[in-house]
mmCIF file of C-alpha atoms and ligand atoms in Angstrom:
data_model
loop_
_atom_site.group_PDB
_atom_site.id
_atom_site.type_symbol
_atom_site.label_atom_id
_atom_site.label_comp_id
_atom_site.label_asym_id
_atom_site.label_seq_id
_atom_site.Cartn_x
_atom_site.Cartn_y
_atom_site.Cartn_z
ATOM 1 C CA MET A 17 115.515 17.963 24.070
ATOM 2 C CA THR A 18 119.269 17.363 24.134
ATOM 3 C CA PHE A 19 121.624 16.663 21.236
ATOM 4 C CA THR A 20 124.995 15.135 22.122
ATOM 5 C CA PHE A 21 127.679 15.152 19.451
ATOM 6 C CA VAL A 22 130.132 12.306 20.002
ATOM 7 C CA THR A 23 133.084 13.553 18.005
ATOM 8 C CA LEU A 24 136.842 13.984 18.021
ATOM 9 C CA PHE A 25 136.346 17.468 16.524
ATOM 10 C CA SER A 26 133.635 19.362 18.406
ATOM 11 C CA ASN A 27 134.971 22.689 17.095
ATOM 12 C CA LEU A 28 133.705 21.659 13.634
ATOM 13 C CA VAL A 29 130.184 21.502 15.065
ATOM 14 C CA GLU A 30 130.011 24.277 17.671
ATOM 15 C CA GLY A 31 129.957 27.256 15.296
ATOM 16 C CA TYR A 32 126.747 26.143 13.652
ATOM 17 C CA PHE A 33 124.753 26.927 16.803
ATOM 18 C CA ASN A 34 126.222 30.414 17.230
ATOM 19 C CA ASP A 35 123.788 32.186 14.916
ATOM 20 C CA SER A 36 120.301 32.394 13.466
ATOM 21 C CA ILE A 37 117.273 30.221 14.242
ATOM 22 C CA LEU A 38 119.037 27.470 16.157
ATOM 23 C CA LYS A 39 120.881 29.947 18.380
ATOM 24 C CA ARG A 40 117.581 31.631 19.274
ATOM 25 C CA ALA A 41 115.955 28.245 19.942
ATOM 26 C CA MET A 42 118.753 27.353 22.337
ATOM 27 C CA GLU A 43 118.376 30.700 24.099
ATOM 28 C CA LYS A 44 114.694 29.826 24.588
ATOM 29 C CA ASN A 45 115.786 26.442 26.047
ATOM 30 C CA LEU A 46 113.950 24.529 23.328
ATOM 31 C CA PHE A 47 116.974 22.251 23.056
ATOM 32 C CA SER A 48 120.534 22.053 24.291
ATOM 33 C CA VAL A 49 123.741 20.771 22.746
ATOM 34 C CA LYS A 50 126.512 18.765 24.426
ATOM 35 C CA TYR A 51 129.777 17.288 23.213
ATOM 36 C CA LEU A 52 131.547 14.070 24.122
ATOM 37 C CA ASN A 53 135.070 13.422 22.882
ATOM 38 C CA PRO A 54 136.002 9.717 22.689
ATOM 39 C CA ARG A 55 139.662 10.717 23.035
ATOM 40 C CA GLU A 56 138.990 11.660 26.657
ATOM 41 C CA PHE A 57 138.051 8.020 27.303
ATOM 42 C CA SER A 58 141.110 6.489 25.628
ATOM 43 C CA LEU A 59 143.171 4.243 27.920
ATOM 44 C CA ASN A 60 146.148 4.510 25.559
ATOM 45 C CA LYS A 61 149.012 6.429 27.125
ATOM 46 C CA HIS A 62 149.087 8.749 24.093
ATOM 47 C CA SER A 63 145.261 9.024 24.027
ATOM 48 C CA LYS A 64 145.200 7.235 20.678
ATOM 49 C CA VAL A 65 141.734 6.518 19.298
ATOM 50 C CA ASP A 66 142.530 4.725 16.038
ATOM 51 C CA ASP A 67 144.647 1.919 14.660
ATOM 52 C CA THR A 68 145.382 0.086 11.433
ATOM 53 C CA ALA A 69 142.662 -2.236 10.141
ATOM 54 C CA VAL A 70 142.743 -5.872 11.228
ATOM 55 C CA GLY A 71 143.012 -8.005 8.093
ATOM 56 C CA GLY A 72 144.662 -5.191 6.124
ATOM 57 C CA GLY A 73 143.282 -2.337 4.120
ATOM 58 C CA ALA A 74 144.091 1.314 3.673
ATOM 59 C CA GLY A 75 143.835 3.870 6.465
ATOM 60 C CA MET A 76 143.042 3.863 10.138
ATOM 61 C CA VAL A 77 139.907 2.655 11.907
ATOM 62 C CA MET A 78 138.473 4.107 15.144
ATOM 63 C CA ASN A 79 139.152 1.703 18.031
ATOM 64 C CA PRO A 80 136.328 0.179 20.047
ATOM 65 C CA GLN A 81 137.651 0.974 23.546
ATOM 66 C CA PRO A 82 137.300 4.790 23.650
ATOM 67 C CA LEU A 83 133.880 4.634 21.982
ATOM 68 C CA PHE A 84 132.594 1.759 24.174
ATOM 69 C CA ASP A 85 133.571 3.721 27.284
ATOM 70 C CA ALA A 86 132.229 7.047 25.984
ATOM 71 C CA LEU A 87 128.883 5.519 24.985
ATOM 72 C CA ASP A 88 128.608 3.528 28.243
ATOM 73 C CA SER A 89 129.029 6.773 30.162
ATOM 74 C CA LEU A 90 126.379 8.430 27.999
ATOM 75 C CA ARG A 91 123.885 5.575 28.536
ATOM 76 C CA LYS A 92 124.634 5.562 32.272
ATOM 77 C CA GLU A 93 123.814 9.250 32.439
ATOM 78 C CA ASP A 94 120.607 8.852 30.401
ATOM 79 C CA GLU A 95 119.240 5.398 29.597
ATOM 80 C CA ASN A 96 116.774 6.944 27.103
ATOM 81 C CA VAL A 97 119.440 8.438 24.864
ATOM 82 C CA HIS A 98 118.782 7.508 21.219
ATOM 83 C CA ILE A 99 122.161 6.760 19.649
ATOM 84 C CA ILE A 100 122.561 7.455 15.919
ATOM 85 C CA PHE A 101 125.652 6.507 13.939
ATOM 86 C CA LEU A 102 126.513 8.282 10.697
ATOM 87 C CA THR A 103 127.812 6.102 7.909
ATOM 88 C CA PRO A 104 127.612 6.357 4.121
ATOM 89 C CA VAL A 105 126.386 2.761 3.825
ATOM 90 C CA ALA A 106 123.157 3.163 5.829
ATOM 91 C CA LYS A 107 119.599 4.035 4.785
ATOM 92 C CA PRO A 108 119.246 7.640 3.629
ATOM 93 C CA PHE A 109 117.899 10.150 6.143
ATOM 94 C CA VAL A 110 114.549 11.642 5.001
ATOM 95 C CA GLN A 111 112.038 14.262 6.184
ATOM 96 C CA ASN A 112 109.816 11.676 7.939
ATOM 97 C CA ASP A 113 112.823 10.703 10.063
ATOM 98 C CA ALA A 114 113.318 14.368 10.974
ATOM 99 C CA LYS A 115 109.714 14.610 12.182
ATOM 100 C CA ARG A 116 109.757 11.286 14.031
ATOM 101 C CA LEU A 117 113.041 12.013 15.808
ATOM 102 C CA SER A 118 111.874 15.445 16.986
ATOM 103 C CA SER A 119 109.856 13.737 19.739
ATOM 104 C CA LYS A 120 112.924 12.077 21.328
ATOM 105 C CA SER A 121 114.207 13.537 24.581
ATOM 106 C CA HIS A 122 117.898 12.963 23.832
ATOM 107 C CA ILE A 123 119.705 12.100 20.595
ATOM 108 C CA ALA A 124 123.421 11.340 20.341
ATOM 109 C CA PHE A 125 125.201 11.501 16.980
ATOM 110 C CA VAL A 126 128.353 9.400 16.678
ATOM 111 C CA SER A 127 130.709 10.718 14.004
ATOM 112 C CA GLY A 128 133.272 8.485 12.380
ATOM 113 C CA ARG A 129 136.616 9.731 11.049
ATOM 114 C CA TYR A 130 139.424 8.141 9.029
ATOM 115 C CA GLU A 131 138.197 4.881 7.407
ATOM 116 C CA GLY A 132 135.300 4.743 9.860
ATOM 117 C CA ILE A 133 134.369 3.088 13.157
ATOM 118 C CA ASP A 134 135.091 -0.488 14.271
ATOM 119 C CA GLU A 135 131.868 -2.321 13.309
ATOM 120 C CA ARG A 136 131.511 -3.823 16.813
ATOM 121 C CA VAL A 137 130.771 -0.367 18.222
ATOM 122 C CA ILE A 138 127.926 0.153 15.762
ATOM 123 C CA GLU A 139 126.513 -3.321 16.429
ATOM 124 C CA LYS A 140 126.538 -2.804 20.184
ATOM 125 C CA TYR A 141 125.332 0.781 20.536
ATOM 126 C CA ALA A 142 123.380 1.882 17.455
ATOM 127 C CA ASP A 143 119.672 2.552 17.887
ATOM 128 C CA GLU A 144 119.672 3.804 14.324
ATOM 129 C CA VAL A 145 122.166 4.317 11.495
ATOM 130 C CA PHE A 146 121.864 6.950 8.771
ATOM 131 C CA SER A 147 123.585 8.126 5.617
ATOM 132 C CA ILE A 148 122.990 11.616 4.249
ATOM 133 C CA GLY A 149 123.693 10.589 0.661
ATOM 134 C CA ASP A 150 125.693 8.448 -1.714
ATOM 135 C CA TYR A 151 129.050 10.171 -1.407
ATOM 136 C CA ILE A 152 131.928 9.987 1.077
ATOM 137 C CA LEU A 153 132.671 12.812 3.513
ATOM 138 C CA THR A 154 135.862 13.021 5.560
ATOM 139 C CA GLY A 155 133.879 12.637 8.783
ATOM 140 C CA GLY A 156 130.428 12.331 10.306
ATOM 141 C CA GLU A 157 130.247 15.848 11.791
ATOM 142 C CA LEU A 158 128.588 17.472 8.770
ATOM 143 C CA ALA A 159 126.154 14.567 8.488
ATOM 144 C CA SER A 160 125.306 14.899 12.215
ATOM 145 C CA LEU A 161 124.683 18.604 11.776
ATOM 146 C CA VAL A 162 122.459 18.031 8.754
ATOM 147 C CA ILE A 163 120.276 15.635 10.735
ATOM 148 C CA CYS A 164 120.311 17.775 13.894
ATOM 149 C CA ASP A 165 119.230 20.844 11.903
ATOM 150 C CA ALA A 166 116.407 18.978 10.155
ATOM 151 C CA VAL A 167 115.188 17.432 13.429
ATOM 152 C CA SER A 168 115.407 20.591 15.513
ATOM 153 C CA ARG A 169 113.258 22.727 13.197
ATOM 154 C CA ASN A 170 110.450 20.221 13.888
ATOM 155 C CA ILE A 171 110.616 20.844 17.645
ATOM 156 C CA ASP A 172 107.653 22.950 18.794
ATOM 157 C CA GLY A 173 108.547 26.638 18.925
ATOM 158 C CA VAL A 174 111.826 26.491 16.982
ATOM 159 C CA LEU A 175 110.346 28.045 13.838
ATOM 160 C CA GLY A 176 108.637 31.411 14.258
ATOM 161 C CA ASN A 177 105.695 30.305 12.114
ATOM 162 C CA SER A 178 104.758 26.632 12.451
ATOM 163 C CA ASP A 179 102.856 26.829 9.115
ATOM 164 C CA SER A 180 106.313 26.719 7.527
ATOM 165 C CA LEU A 181 106.422 23.051 8.519
ATOM 166 C CA THR A 182 103.156 22.012 6.891
ATOM 167 C CA ILE A 183 103.377 23.734 3.514
ATOM 168 C CA GLU A 184 106.799 22.400 2.663
ATOM 169 C CA SER A 185 108.455 20.148 0.146
ATOM 170 C CA PHE A 186 108.408 16.473 1.232
ATOM 171 C CA GLU A 187 105.321 16.944 3.422
ATOM 172 C CA SER A 188 103.359 15.506 0.514
ATOM 173 C CA ALA A 189 104.606 14.033 -2.757
ATOM 174 C CA LEU A 190 104.515 17.475 -4.365
ATOM 175 C CA LEU A 191 107.393 19.891 -3.889
ATOM 176 C CA GLU A 192 106.541 23.341 -2.594
ATOM 177 C CA ALA A 193 105.448 25.830 -5.297
ATOM 178 C CA PRO A 194 108.004 28.489 -6.324
ATOM 179 C CA SER A 195 108.260 31.434 -3.901
ATOM 180 C CA PHE A 196 108.698 35.099 -4.835
ATOM 181 C CA SER A 197 109.625 38.149 -2.800
ATOM 182 C CA LYS A 198 109.316 41.878 -3.435
ATOM 183 C CA PRO A 199 109.616 43.881 -5.656
ATOM 184 C CA LYS A 200 106.961 42.448 -7.952
ATOM 185 C CA LEU A 201 108.999 43.523 -10.994
ATOM 186 C CA TYR A 202 112.784 43.205 -10.822
ATOM 187 C CA GLU A 203 115.167 43.711 -13.748
ATOM 188 C CA GLY A 204 112.315 43.057 -16.173
ATOM 189 C CA LEU A 205 111.264 39.847 -14.411
ATOM 190 C CA ASN A 206 107.692 39.637 -13.085
ATOM 191 C CA VAL A 207 106.196 37.389 -10.430
ATOM 192 C CA PRO A 208 103.215 35.345 -11.805
ATOM 193 C CA SER A 209 100.401 37.838 -12.365
ATOM 194 C CA GLU A 210 97.823 35.648 -10.578
ATOM 195 C CA TYR A 211 99.836 36.008 -7.343
ATOM 196 C CA LEU A 212 99.118 39.768 -7.447
ATOM 197 C CA LYS A 213 95.348 39.676 -7.834
ATOM 198 C CA GLY A 214 94.464 38.641 -4.294
ATOM 199 C CA ASN A 215 92.070 35.825 -5.287
ATOM 200 C CA HIS A 216 93.230 33.202 -2.786
ATOM 201 C CA SER A 217 91.428 30.253 -4.291
ATOM 202 C CA LYS A 218 92.939 31.009 -7.734
ATOM 203 C CA ILE A 219 96.383 31.460 -6.155
ATOM 204 C CA ARG A 220 95.964 28.096 -4.391
ATOM 205 C CA SER A 221 95.046 26.352 -7.682
ATOM 206 C CA LEU A 222 97.966 27.979 -9.484
ATOM 207 C CA LYS A 223 100.348 26.941 -6.707
ATOM 208 C CA ILE A 224 99.196 23.321 -7.001
ATOM 209 C CA ALA A 225 99.740 23.406 -10.780
ATOM 210 C CA LEU A 226 103.196 24.948 -10.302
ATOM 211 C CA SER A 227 104.014 22.371 -7.616
ATOM 212 C CA GLU A 228 103.161 19.608 -10.084
ATOM 213 C CA CYS A 229 105.371 21.171 -12.792
ATOM 214 C CA LYS A 230 108.238 21.617 -10.372
ATOM 215 C CA THR A 231 107.958 18.058 -9.062
ATOM 216 C CA LYS A 232 107.748 16.677 -12.627
ATOM 217 C CA PHE A 233 110.930 18.554 -13.513
ATOM 218 C CA PHE A 234 113.031 17.988 -10.388
ATOM 219 C CA ARG A 235 111.611 14.812 -8.832
ATOM 220 C CA PRO A 236 109.563 12.688 -11.256
ATOM 221 C CA ASP A 237 109.930 9.793 -8.773
ATOM 222 C CA GLU A 238 107.943 11.765 -6.168
ATOM 223 C CA LEU A 239 105.268 12.723 -8.725
ATOM 224 C CA LYS A 240 104.814 9.045 -9.595
ATOM 225 C CA LYS A 241 104.142 8.302 -5.898
ATOM 226 C CA HIS A 242 101.634 11.187 -5.847
ATOM 227 C CA CYS A 243 99.766 9.819 -8.893
ATOM 228 C CA GLN A 244 99.743 6.313 -7.380
ATOM 229 C CA GLY A 245 98.342 7.722 -4.123
ATOM 230 C CA VAL A 246 101.374 6.462 -2.136
ATOM 231 C CA LYS A 247 101.888 9.833 -0.433
HETATM 232 N N1 SAM B 25 135.557 3.830 4.586
HETATM 233 C C1 SAM B 25 134.191 4.212 4.714
HETATM 234 C C2 SAM B 25 133.378 3.586 3.571
HETATM 235 O O1 SAM B 25 133.898 3.453 2.478
HETATM 236 O O2 SAM B 25 132.188 3.251 3.800
HETATM 237 C C3 SAM B 25 134.025 5.731 4.679
HETATM 238 C C4 SAM B 25 134.557 6.405 5.914
HETATM 239 S S1 SAM B 25 134.365 8.146 5.868
HETATM 240 C C5 SAM B 25 135.855 8.640 5.131
HETATM 241 C C6 SAM B 25 134.571 8.595 7.542
HETATM 242 C C7 SAM B 25 133.291 8.859 8.300
HETATM 243 O O3 SAM B 25 132.576 9.921 7.690
HETATM 244 C C8 SAM B 25 132.295 7.734 8.406
HETATM 245 O O4 SAM B 25 132.616 6.831 9.434
HETATM 246 C C9 SAM B 25 130.996 8.460 8.667
HETATM 247 O O5 SAM B 25 130.826 8.744 10.050
HETATM 248 C C10 SAM B 25 131.190 9.760 7.922
HETATM 249 N N2 SAM B 25 130.517 9.809 6.614
HETATM 250 C C11 SAM B 25 131.106 9.885 5.406
HETATM 251 N N3 SAM B 25 130.226 9.965 4.416
HETATM 252 C C12 SAM B 25 128.994 9.954 4.991
HETATM 253 C C13 SAM B 25 127.667 9.992 4.484
HETATM 254 N N4 SAM B 25 127.424 10.060 3.194
HETATM 255 N N5 SAM B 25 126.659 9.949 5.389
HETATM 256 C C14 SAM B 25 126.890 9.866 6.708
HETATM 257 N N6 SAM B 25 128.136 9.819 7.247
HETATM 258 C C15 SAM B 25 129.175 9.848 6.407
#
């Protein structure tokens, strides 16, 4: 699998792959990461990539030409590339998208900057458009990384223990039960006593009850879906 980050600021992205799980996955060739800078495709003599908005409005908008040419070159190189644009106005990215996208062979993330990207680019090249939440970031790089991280941990072999993927929040309507580490008693705080007794069926029942409490507290909307049998 290949991830291509189409960005004016690849240095904002690169560091994320220099450590931990994703670094190890790349060393095992489970996926690779490439960068494409639209500025390198600009035909402007000063390599400009943005201009004022047609029709007025604050701020600069990313021009179509450098992005058209960059994305044409990407599609020419690999006609199967799945091109995702990041924008705050799109549908929110969710765990099912992460799982579905992990079977693609090549995903490109197109990051906007300034006031965003000329809409014609999105209309022409987007296979999919995502937001990562109802707030405005300065650029799409963080949003691209969020999606790339969530997708890549669903690629076979990336996580040491694939069970981590099945017993997780958002796999069903119930959030994952609280987790505890050692020591069993720390600064007067105990882990639930049932967890210590080794009766796995009782631990399972307790975890389900705790999952329900946690979901009721943090995500009553998800619990409602669970009760209605939607998930
Ligand atoms: N003027 C735009 C608007 O009001 O919809 C916001 C542009 S934002 C400052 C610049 C870029 O950051 C966007 O083109 C997009 O790529 C990215 N971005 C900002 N917030 C985002 C979010 N919540 N999800 C995904 N991408 C986001």
